[in-house]
PDB file of C-alpha atoms and ligand atoms in Angstrom:
ATOM      1  CA  UNK A   1      18.935  31.225   6.295  1.00 51.00           C
ATOM      2  CA  UNK A   2      17.421  27.803   6.117  1.00 56.00           C
ATOM      3  CA  UNK A   3      19.124  25.591   3.543  1.00 59.00           C
ATOM      4  CA  UNK A   4      17.613  22.852   1.439  1.00 60.00           C
ATOM      5  CA  UNK A   5      20.286  20.543   2.769  1.00 56.00           C
ATOM      6  CA  UNK A   6      18.614  20.785   6.179  1.00 58.00           C
ATOM      7  CA  UNK A   7      15.473  19.320   4.663  1.00 59.00           C
ATOM      8  CA  UNK A   8      13.887  16.022   5.564  1.00 62.00           C
ATOM      9  CA  UNK A   9      12.635  16.289   9.092  1.00 64.00           C
ATOM     10  CA  UNK A  10       8.971  15.989   8.314  1.00 69.00           C
ATOM     11  CA  UNK A  11       9.002  14.204   4.975  1.00 84.00           C
ATOM     12  CA  UNK A  12       6.113  11.813   4.505  1.00 89.00           C
ATOM     13  CA  UNK A  13       4.500  10.637   1.301  1.00 94.00           C
ATOM     14  CA  UNK A  14       2.057   7.733   1.344  1.00 94.00           C
ATOM     15  CA  UNK A  15       3.304   4.524  -0.291  1.00 95.00           C
ATOM     16  CA  UNK A  16       6.784   5.937  -0.737  1.00 96.00           C
ATOM     17  CA  UNK A  17       9.772   5.082   1.405  1.00 94.00           C
ATOM     18  CA  UNK A  18      12.636   6.916  -0.246  1.00 92.00           C
ATOM     19  CA  UNK A  19      15.191   4.379   0.953  1.00 91.00           C
ATOM     20  CA  UNK A  20      13.618   1.549  -1.041  1.00 94.00           C
ATOM     21  CA  UNK A  21      10.653   2.523  -3.237  1.00 96.00           C
ATOM     22  CA  UNK A  22      10.185   4.183  -6.589  1.00 98.00           C
ATOM     23  CA  UNK A  23       7.517   6.867  -6.601  1.00 98.00           C
ATOM     24  CA  UNK A  24       5.513   6.152  -9.737  1.00 98.00           C
ATOM     25  CA  UNK A  25       3.008   8.685 -11.015  1.00 99.00           C
ATOM     26  CA  UNK A  26       1.175   7.992 -14.261  1.00 98.00           C
ATOM     27  CA  UNK A  27      -1.803   9.219 -16.197  1.00 98.00           C
ATOM     28  CA  UNK A  28      -2.822  11.439 -19.051  1.00 98.00           C
ATOM     29  CA  UNK A  29      -1.502  14.896 -19.764  1.00 98.00           C
ATOM     30  CA  UNK A  30      -5.028  16.275 -19.281  1.00 98.00           C
ATOM     31  CA  UNK A  31      -8.164  14.938 -17.702  1.00 98.00           C
ATOM     32  CA  UNK A  32     -10.426  14.534 -20.750  1.00 98.00           C
ATOM     33  CA  UNK A  33     -13.408  12.466 -19.576  1.00 98.00           C
ATOM     34  CA  UNK A  34     -14.563  10.207 -16.792  1.00 98.00           C
ATOM     35  CA  UNK A  35     -14.261   7.127 -19.049  1.00 98.00           C
ATOM     36  CA  UNK A  36     -10.638   7.998 -19.880  1.00 98.00           C
ATOM     37  CA  UNK A  37      -9.665   8.446 -16.214  1.00 98.00           C
ATOM     38  CA  UNK A  38     -11.578   5.348 -15.176  1.00 98.00           C
ATOM     39  CA  UNK A  39      -9.784   3.147 -17.699  1.00 98.00           C
ATOM     40  CA  UNK A  40      -6.376   4.445 -16.633  1.00 98.00           C
ATOM     41  CA  UNK A  41      -7.093   4.275 -12.890  1.00 98.00           C
ATOM     42  CA  UNK A  42      -8.314   0.673 -13.152  1.00 98.00           C
ATOM     43  CA  UNK A  43      -5.103  -0.368 -14.908  1.00 98.00           C
ATOM     44  CA  UNK A  44      -2.798   1.576 -12.592  1.00 98.00           C
ATOM     45  CA  UNK A  45      -4.369  -0.086  -9.566  1.00 98.00           C
ATOM     46  CA  UNK A  46      -3.840  -3.468 -11.252  1.00 97.00           C
ATOM     47  CA  UNK A  47      -0.134  -2.623 -11.703  1.00 95.00           C
ATOM     48  CA  UNK A  48       0.220  -1.557  -8.063  1.00 97.00           C
ATOM     49  CA  UNK A  49       0.672   2.124  -8.948  1.00 98.00           C
ATOM     50  CA  UNK A  50      -0.639   4.410  -6.200  1.00 98.00           C
ATOM     51  CA  UNK A  51      -0.678   7.815  -7.905  1.00 98.00           C
ATOM     52  CA  UNK A  52      -2.631   8.957 -10.946  1.00 98.00           C
ATOM     53  CA  UNK A  53      -1.894  12.266 -12.636  1.00 98.00           C
ATOM     54  CA  UNK A  54      -4.074  14.446 -14.838  1.00 98.00           C
ATOM     55  CA  UNK A  55      -4.268  18.186 -15.313  1.00 97.00           C
ATOM     56  CA  UNK A  56      -7.521  20.091 -15.121  1.00 97.00           C
ATOM     57  CA  UNK A  57      -5.886  23.446 -15.756  1.00 96.00           C
ATOM     58  CA  UNK A  58      -3.350  23.426 -18.578  1.00 92.00           C
ATOM     59  CA  UNK A  59      -0.777  26.224 -18.833  1.00 86.00           C
ATOM     60  CA  UNK A  60      -0.477  25.967 -22.629  1.00 87.00           C
ATOM     61  CA  UNK A  61       2.065  27.749 -24.771  1.00 87.00           C
ATOM     62  CA  UNK A  62      -0.718  28.944 -27.072  1.00 92.00           C
ATOM     63  CA  UNK A  63      -3.876  30.546 -25.657  1.00 92.00           C
ATOM     64  CA  UNK A  64      -5.852  28.777 -28.401  1.00 93.00           C
ATOM     65  CA  UNK A  65      -4.839  25.258 -27.290  1.00 92.00           C
ATOM     66  CA  UNK A  66      -7.055  23.196 -24.963  1.00 92.00           C
ATOM     67  CA  UNK A  67      -6.914  24.816 -21.520  1.00 93.00           C
ATOM     68  CA  UNK A  68      -8.187  21.845 -19.497  1.00 95.00           C
ATOM     69  CA  UNK A  69     -11.664  20.802 -18.314  1.00 96.00           C
ATOM     70  CA  UNK A  70     -11.322  23.065 -15.246  1.00 94.00           C
ATOM     71  CA  UNK A  71     -14.442  22.806 -12.998  1.00 93.00           C
ATOM     72  CA  UNK A  72     -15.675  19.670 -14.760  1.00 95.00           C
ATOM     73  CA  UNK A  73     -12.261  18.121 -14.156  1.00 96.00           C
ATOM     74  CA  UNK A  74     -12.608  18.510 -10.382  1.00 95.00           C
ATOM     75  CA  UNK A  75     -15.713  16.359 -10.406  1.00 97.00           C
ATOM     76  CA  UNK A  76     -14.063  13.648 -12.499  1.00 98.00           C
ATOM     77  CA  UNK A  77     -11.012  13.465 -10.244  1.00 98.00           C
ATOM     78  CA  UNK A  78     -13.192  13.311  -7.135  1.00 97.00           C
ATOM     79  CA  UNK A  79     -15.192  10.410  -8.588  1.00 98.00           C
ATOM     80  CA  UNK A  80     -12.021   8.495  -9.510  1.00 98.00           C
ATOM     81  CA  UNK A  81     -10.684   8.961  -6.014  1.00 97.00           C
ATOM     82  CA  UNK A  82     -13.904   7.647  -4.498  1.00 97.00           C
ATOM     83  CA  UNK A  83     -14.013   4.622  -6.773  1.00 98.00           C
ATOM     84  CA  UNK A  84     -10.379   3.432  -6.715  1.00 98.00           C
ATOM     85  CA  UNK A  85      -7.664   3.097  -4.066  1.00 98.00           C
ATOM     86  CA  UNK A  86      -5.556   5.687  -5.845  1.00 98.00           C
ATOM     87  CA  UNK A  87      -4.143   9.091  -4.989  1.00 98.00           C
ATOM     88  CA  UNK A  88      -4.425  12.195  -7.135  1.00 98.00           C
ATOM     89  CA  UNK A  89      -1.598  14.345  -8.523  1.00 98.00           C
ATOM     90  CA  UNK A  90      -2.674  17.514 -10.327  1.00 98.00           C
ATOM     91  CA  UNK A  91      -1.091  20.794 -11.303  1.00 98.00           C
ATOM     92  CA  UNK A  92      -2.142  24.007  -9.638  1.00 98.00           C
ATOM     93  CA  UNK A  93      -1.782  27.244 -11.597  1.00 96.00           C
ATOM     94  CA  UNK A  94      -3.496  29.737  -9.325  1.00 96.00           C
ATOM     95  CA  UNK A  95      -3.122  30.121  -5.569  1.00 95.00           C
ATOM     96  CA  UNK A  96      -6.849  30.920  -5.334  1.00 96.00           C
ATOM     97  CA  UNK A  97      -7.475  27.226  -6.039  1.00 96.00           C
ATOM     98  CA  UNK A  98      -5.552  25.980  -3.016  1.00 96.00           C
ATOM     99  CA  UNK A  99      -8.618  25.377  -0.881  1.00 95.00           C
ATOM    100  CA  UNK A 100     -10.285  23.287  -3.587  1.00 95.00           C
ATOM    101  CA  UNK A 101      -7.101  21.318  -4.262  1.00 95.00           C
ATOM    102  CA  UNK A 102      -6.726  20.654  -0.567  1.00 93.00           C
ATOM    103  CA  UNK A 103     -10.017  18.758  -0.635  1.00 91.00           C
ATOM    104  CA  UNK A 104      -9.056  16.018  -3.081  1.00 94.00           C
ATOM    105  CA  UNK A 105      -5.528  16.421  -4.493  1.00 97.00           C
ATOM    106  CA  UNK A 106      -2.900  14.333  -2.682  1.00 98.00           C
ATOM    107  CA  UNK A 107       0.207  15.786  -4.336  1.00 98.00           C
ATOM    108  CA  UNK A 108       0.033  19.339  -5.658  1.00 98.00           C
ATOM    109  CA  UNK A 109       2.098  19.778  -8.802  1.00 98.00           C
ATOM    110  CA  UNK A 110       3.879  22.995  -9.713  1.00 98.00           C
ATOM    111  CA  UNK A 111       4.642  22.937 -13.416  1.00 98.00           C
ATOM    112  CA  UNK A 112       7.831  23.943 -15.180  1.00 98.00           C
ATOM    113  CA  UNK A 113       6.315  27.259 -16.277  1.00 97.00           C
ATOM    114  CA  UNK A 114       5.551  28.181 -12.679  1.00 97.00           C
ATOM    115  CA  UNK A 115       8.765  27.021 -11.043  1.00 98.00           C
ATOM    116  CA  UNK A 116       9.655  30.620 -10.265  1.00 98.00           C
ATOM    117  CA  UNK A 117       6.134  31.848  -9.565  1.00 98.00           C
ATOM    118  CA  UNK A 118       7.220  32.809  -6.077  1.00 98.00           C
ATOM    119  CA  UNK A 119       3.767  33.771  -4.819  1.00 97.00           C
ATOM    120  CA  UNK A 120       2.443  30.351  -5.829  1.00 98.00           C
ATOM    121  CA  UNK A 121       5.462  28.683  -4.184  1.00 98.00           C
ATOM    122  CA  UNK A 122       4.823  30.585  -0.950  1.00 98.00           C
ATOM    123  CA  UNK A 123       1.155  29.626  -1.075  1.00 97.00           C
ATOM    124  CA  UNK A 124       1.822  25.883  -1.438  1.00 98.00           C
ATOM    125  CA  UNK A 125       4.469  26.275   1.246  1.00 97.00           C
ATOM    126  CA  UNK A 126       1.671  26.968   3.700  1.00 96.00           C
ATOM    127  CA  UNK A 127      -0.300  23.854   2.765  1.00 96.00           C
ATOM    128  CA  UNK A 128      -0.065  20.547   4.578  1.00 94.00           C
ATOM    129  CA  UNK A 129       0.283  18.489   1.378  1.00 95.00           C
ATOM    130  CA  UNK A 130       3.221  17.150  -0.610  1.00 97.00           C
ATOM    131  CA  UNK A 131       4.312  19.332  -3.520  1.00 98.00           C
ATOM    132  CA  UNK A 132       5.782  18.009  -6.765  1.00 98.00           C
ATOM    133  CA  UNK A 133       8.018  20.790  -8.045  1.00 98.00           C
ATOM    134  CA  UNK A 134       9.026  20.519 -11.693  1.00 98.00           C
ATOM    135  CA  UNK A 135      12.232  22.076 -12.964  1.00 98.00           C
ATOM    136  CA  UNK A 136      11.714  24.972 -15.359  1.00 98.00           C
ATOM    137  CA  UNK A 137      13.024  24.218 -18.842  1.00 98.00           C
ATOM    138  CA  UNK A 138      15.271  27.275 -18.668  1.00 98.00           C
ATOM    139  CA  UNK A 139      16.350  26.909 -15.058  1.00 98.00           C
ATOM    140  CA  UNK A 140      19.512  25.683 -13.386  1.00 98.00           C
ATOM    141  CA  UNK A 141      19.589  23.104 -10.615  1.00 97.00           C
ATOM    142  CA  UNK A 142      20.456  25.878  -8.186  1.00 96.00           C
ATOM    143  CA  UNK A 143      17.348  27.820  -9.210  1.00 97.00           C
ATOM    144  CA  UNK A 144      15.291  24.660  -8.741  1.00 97.00           C
ATOM    145  CA  UNK A 145      16.664  24.221  -5.229  1.00 96.00           C
ATOM    146  CA  UNK A 146      15.949  27.848  -4.426  1.00 96.00           C
ATOM    147  CA  UNK A 147      12.374  27.359  -5.610  1.00 97.00           C
ATOM    148  CA  UNK A 148      12.148  24.389  -3.220  1.00 96.00           C
ATOM    149  CA  UNK A 149      13.540  26.658  -0.540  1.00 95.00           C
ATOM    150  CA  UNK A 150      10.604  29.064  -1.052  1.00 96.00           C
ATOM    151  CA  UNK A 151       8.194  26.227  -0.295  1.00 96.00           C
ATOM    152  CA  UNK A 152      10.196  25.005   2.692  1.00 94.00           C
ATOM    153  CA  UNK A 153      10.701  28.466   4.127  1.00 94.00           C
ATOM    154  CA  UNK A 154       6.942  28.685   4.474  1.00 94.00           C
ATOM    155  CA  UNK A 155       6.767  25.466   6.463  1.00 93.00           C
ATOM    156  CA  UNK A 156       6.150  22.700   3.942  1.00 94.00           C
ATOM    157  CA  UNK A 157       9.037  20.222   3.756  1.00 93.00           C
ATOM    158  CA  UNK A 158       7.121  17.596   1.815  1.00 95.00           C
ATOM    159  CA  UNK A 159       8.702  18.284  -1.539  1.00 97.00           C
ATOM    160  CA  UNK A 160       9.500  16.038  -4.472  1.00 97.00           C
ATOM    161  CA  UNK A 161      11.544  17.493  -7.319  1.00 98.00           C
ATOM    162  CA  UNK A 162      11.039  16.525 -10.935  1.00 98.00           C
ATOM    163  CA  UNK A 163      13.573  16.704 -13.758  1.00 99.00           C
ATOM    164  CA  UNK A 164      11.565  17.146 -16.970  1.00 98.00           C
ATOM    165  CA  UNK A 165      14.188  18.236 -19.459  1.00 98.00           C
ATOM    166  CA  UNK A 166      15.672  21.601 -20.343  1.00 98.00           C
ATOM    167  CA  UNK A 167      15.882  23.608 -23.553  1.00 98.00           C
ATOM    168  CA  UNK A 168      19.022  23.070 -25.593  1.00 98.00           C
ATOM    169  CA  UNK A 169      19.887  23.477 -29.272  1.00 98.00           C
ATOM    170  CA  UNK A 170      18.830  19.855 -29.914  1.00 98.00           C
ATOM    171  CA  UNK A 171      15.704  19.579 -32.051  1.00 97.00           C
ATOM    172  CA  UNK A 172      15.082  15.831 -32.294  1.00 98.00           C
ATOM    173  CA  UNK A 173      13.623  15.945 -28.806  1.00 98.00           C
ATOM    174  CA  UNK A 174      11.174  18.400 -27.214  1.00 98.00           C
ATOM    175  CA  UNK A 175      13.669  19.074 -24.393  1.00 98.00           C
ATOM    176  CA  UNK A 176      16.964  17.502 -23.347  1.00 98.00           C
ATOM    177  CA  UNK A 177      16.771  15.235 -20.300  1.00 98.00           C
ATOM    178  CA  UNK A 178      19.430  16.436 -17.875  1.00 98.00           C
ATOM    179  CA  UNK A 179      20.064  13.068 -16.286  1.00 98.00           C
ATOM    180  CA  UNK A 180      22.955  14.444 -14.266  1.00 98.00           C
ATOM    181  CA  UNK A 181      20.514  16.576 -12.255  1.00 98.00           C
ATOM    182  CA  UNK A 182      19.476  13.396 -10.438  1.00 98.00           C
ATOM    183  CA  UNK A 183      22.813  12.609  -8.758  1.00 98.00           C
ATOM    184  CA  UNK A 184      23.626  16.313  -8.403  1.00 97.00           C
ATOM    185  CA  UNK A 185      20.417  17.022  -6.471  1.00 96.00           C
ATOM    186  CA  UNK A 186      20.925  13.889  -4.400  1.00 95.00           C
ATOM    187  CA  UNK A 187      24.416  15.000  -3.531  1.00 95.00           C
ATOM    188  CA  UNK A 188      23.281  18.463  -2.474  1.00 94.00           C
ATOM    189  CA  UNK A 189      20.041  17.630  -0.643  1.00 94.00           C
ATOM    190  CA  UNK A 190      17.860  14.886   0.783  1.00 92.00           C
ATOM    191  CA  UNK A 191      14.928  15.868  -1.405  1.00 95.00           C
ATOM    192  CA  UNK A 192      13.679  13.011  -3.586  1.00 96.00           C
ATOM    193  CA  UNK A 193      13.943  13.622  -7.319  1.00 98.00           C
ATOM    194  CA  UNK A 194      11.886  11.877  -9.950  1.00 98.00           C
ATOM    195  CA  UNK A 195      12.171  12.070 -13.749  1.00 99.00           C
ATOM    196  CA  UNK A 196       9.491  12.843 -16.332  1.00 99.00           C
ATOM    197  CA  UNK A 197      10.737  11.261 -19.578  1.00 99.00           C
ATOM    198  CA  UNK A 198       7.487  12.168 -21.359  1.00 98.00           C
ATOM    199  CA  UNK A 199       7.949  15.945 -21.322  1.00 98.00           C
ATOM    200  CA  UNK A 200      11.734  15.561 -21.482  1.00 98.00           C
ATOM    201  CA  UNK A 201      11.591  13.859 -24.867  1.00 98.00           C
ATOM    202  CA  UNK A 202       8.165  14.690 -26.267  1.00 98.00           C
ATOM    203  CA  UNK A 203       8.335  11.310 -28.024  1.00 98.00           C
ATOM    204  CA  UNK A 204       6.491   8.165 -27.017  1.00 98.00           C
ATOM    205  CA  UNK A 205       9.272   5.967 -28.466  1.00 98.00           C
ATOM    206  CA  UNK A 206      11.834   7.509 -26.105  1.00 98.00           C
ATOM    207  CA  UNK A 207       9.829   7.277 -22.887  1.00 99.00           C
ATOM    208  CA  UNK A 208      10.884   3.701 -22.095  1.00 99.00           C
ATOM    209  CA  UNK A 209      14.667   4.088 -22.627  1.00 98.00           C
ATOM    210  CA  UNK A 210      14.735   7.395 -20.724  1.00 99.00           C
ATOM    211  CA  UNK A 211      12.732   5.938 -17.841  1.00 99.00           C
ATOM    212  CA  UNK A 212      15.222   3.076 -17.659  1.00 98.00           C
ATOM    213  CA  UNK A 213      18.114   5.551 -17.676  1.00 98.00           C
ATOM    214  CA  UNK A 214      16.469   7.610 -14.921  1.00 99.00           C
ATOM    215  CA  UNK A 215      16.093   4.664 -12.588  1.00 98.00           C
ATOM    216  CA  UNK A 216      19.593   3.419 -13.405  1.00 98.00           C
ATOM    217  CA  UNK A 217      20.915   6.884 -12.485  1.00 98.00           C
ATOM    218  CA  UNK A 218      19.252   6.571  -9.096  1.00 98.00           C
ATOM    219  CA  UNK A 219      16.069   8.619  -9.603  1.00 98.00           C
ATOM    220  CA  UNK A 220      13.536   8.196  -6.815  1.00 98.00           C
ATOM    221  CA  UNK A 221      10.747   7.614  -9.290  1.00 98.00           C
ATOM    222  CA  UNK A 222       9.206   8.548 -12.591  1.00 99.00           C
ATOM    223  CA  UNK A 223       6.194  10.409 -13.884  1.00 99.00           C
ATOM    224  CA  UNK A 224       4.804   9.028 -17.138  1.00 99.00           C
ATOM    225  CA  UNK A 225       2.061  10.237 -19.494  1.00 98.00           C
ATOM    226  CA  UNK A 226      -0.218   7.303 -20.280  1.00 98.00           C
ATOM    227  CA  UNK A 227      -3.416   7.305 -22.350  1.00 98.00           C
ATOM    228  CA  UNK A 228      -5.860   4.543 -23.354  1.00 98.00           C
ATOM    229  CA  UNK A 229      -5.628   5.780 -26.988  1.00 98.00           C
ATOM    230  CA  UNK A 230      -2.372   7.777 -27.124  1.00 98.00           C
ATOM    231  CA  UNK A 231      -2.903   9.185 -30.625  1.00 98.00           C
ATOM    232  CA  UNK A 232      -6.237  10.650 -29.544  1.00 98.00           C
ATOM    233  CA  UNK A 233      -4.823  12.543 -26.540  1.00 98.00           C
ATOM    234  CA  UNK A 234      -6.124  16.113 -26.603  1.00 96.00           C
ATOM    235  CA  UNK A 235      -2.764  17.401 -25.349  1.00 95.00           C
ATOM    236  CA  UNK A 236       0.729  15.960 -25.760  1.00 96.00           C
ATOM    237  CA  UNK A 237      -0.378  13.088 -28.026  1.00 98.00           C
ATOM    238  CA  UNK A 238       3.157  12.591 -29.405  1.00 98.00           C
ATOM    239  CA  UNK A 239       4.587  11.605 -26.046  1.00 98.00           C
ATOM    240  CA  UNK A 240       1.736   9.556 -24.566  1.00 98.00           C
ATOM    241  CA  UNK A 241       2.281   5.820 -24.242  1.00 98.00           C
ATOM    242  CA  UNK A 242      -0.406   3.127 -24.173  1.00 98.00           C
ATOM    243  CA  UNK A 243      -1.410   1.155 -21.124  1.00 98.00           C
ATOM    244  CA  UNK A 244       0.331  -1.978 -22.439  1.00 98.00           C
ATOM    245  CA  UNK A 245       3.543  -0.020 -23.100  1.00 98.00           C
ATOM    246  CA  UNK A 246       3.285   1.369 -19.582  1.00 98.00           C
ATOM    247  CA  UNK A 247       3.036  -2.130 -18.102  1.00 98.00           C
ATOM    248  CA  UNK A 248       6.225  -3.121 -19.924  1.00 98.00           C
ATOM    249  CA  UNK A 249       7.922   0.023 -18.630  1.00 98.00           C
ATOM    250  CA  UNK A 250       6.937  -0.775 -15.036  1.00 98.00           C
ATOM    251  CA  UNK A 251       8.353  -4.309 -15.318  1.00 98.00           C
ATOM    252  CA  UNK A 252      11.636  -3.025 -16.709  1.00 98.00           C
ATOM    253  CA  UNK A 253      12.212  -0.193 -14.251  1.00 98.00           C
ATOM    254  CA  UNK A 254      11.299  -2.413 -11.304  1.00 98.00           C
ATOM    255  CA  UNK A 255      13.888  -4.899 -12.525  1.00 98.00           C
ATOM    256  CA  UNK A 256      16.537  -2.172 -12.820  1.00 98.00           C
ATOM    257  CA  UNK A 257      15.641  -0.891  -9.355  1.00 98.00           C
ATOM    258  CA  UNK A 258      16.050  -4.392  -7.910  1.00 97.00           C
ATOM    259  CA  UNK A 259      19.602  -4.554  -9.293  1.00 97.00           C
ATOM    260  CA  UNK A 260      20.545  -1.385  -7.444  1.00 95.00           C
ATOM    261  CA  UNK A 261      19.760  -2.706  -3.993  1.00 76.00           C
TER     262      UNK A 261
HETATM  263  C1  LIG B 301       2.744  18.335 -16.908  1.00 68.60           C
HETATM  264  O1  LIG B 301       3.409  17.554 -16.229  1.00 68.60           O
HETATM  265  O2  LIG B 301       1.521  18.226 -17.075  1.00 68.60           O
HETATM  266  C2  LIG B 301       3.396  19.482 -17.563  1.00 68.60           C
HETATM  267  C3  LIG B 301       2.687  20.472 -18.125  1.00 68.60           C
HETATM  268  O3  LIG B 301       4.733  19.433 -17.563  1.00 68.60           O
HETATM  269  P1  LIG B 301       5.775  20.639 -17.479  1.00 68.60           P
HETATM  270  O4  LIG B 301       5.230  21.585 -16.450  1.00 68.60           O
HETATM  271  O5  LIG B 301       7.024  19.949 -17.057  1.00 68.60           O
HETATM  272  O6  LIG B 301       5.842  21.226 -18.847  1.00 68.60           O
HETATM  273 MN1  LIG B 302       1.726  16.963 -20.861  1.00 68.60          MN
END
């Protein structure tokens, strides 16, 4: 059996050298409009951020919540990619969409709810694109690594893991950020692991301190939900931060990273 610890032979992600860089991915929870994505992309490029996120299919807890712009979202993301020097990160929920995603998505995200969707994992394992694999909120680190193994076993070793919080009895936060998963994963494998403090806390006021903690703990990057008007976000408004708050966050985590060298 191939083990995750054998990983790393063919790892390559643009603008990210694991030995020195932070992989920073930022953007709204959902793609809402071209104007929204344009405003965010322009600012990310100004900050030197190379990856914008935004979901066009939303696996929502309630079937009555906004499900994403879907087809219309493809067109918006394609336009943003043509206009700005920025790469696209977007969640896939159905393996039938792989061909379309292959055209314009640079990192394919597997969300927490699909971490053990083994058919989807096998399908992205056959794609020549990096995969951002988020930890399920009810899954152990070992289960996360086995999910990564499904992708690798099918040939794709370009994997980035993402700690996004797990369910505990705590109710002040949406999830509990398991910060220890960062050094644990790094001890067990060579796979980079980034932290998503937005979904981990569900609170915009906690995104900055948790991002700082993640980088201090040695995370290889962060994924942050940013919106031009956070309160008006169609999904996850409580955890979105503004563009100016994001700029402050970047300055602080870069400073922390520089101290670790
Ligand atoms: C997301 O990153 O858009 C998302 C839905 O997060 P998670 O899958 O971690 O809940
Ligand atoms: Mn979200």
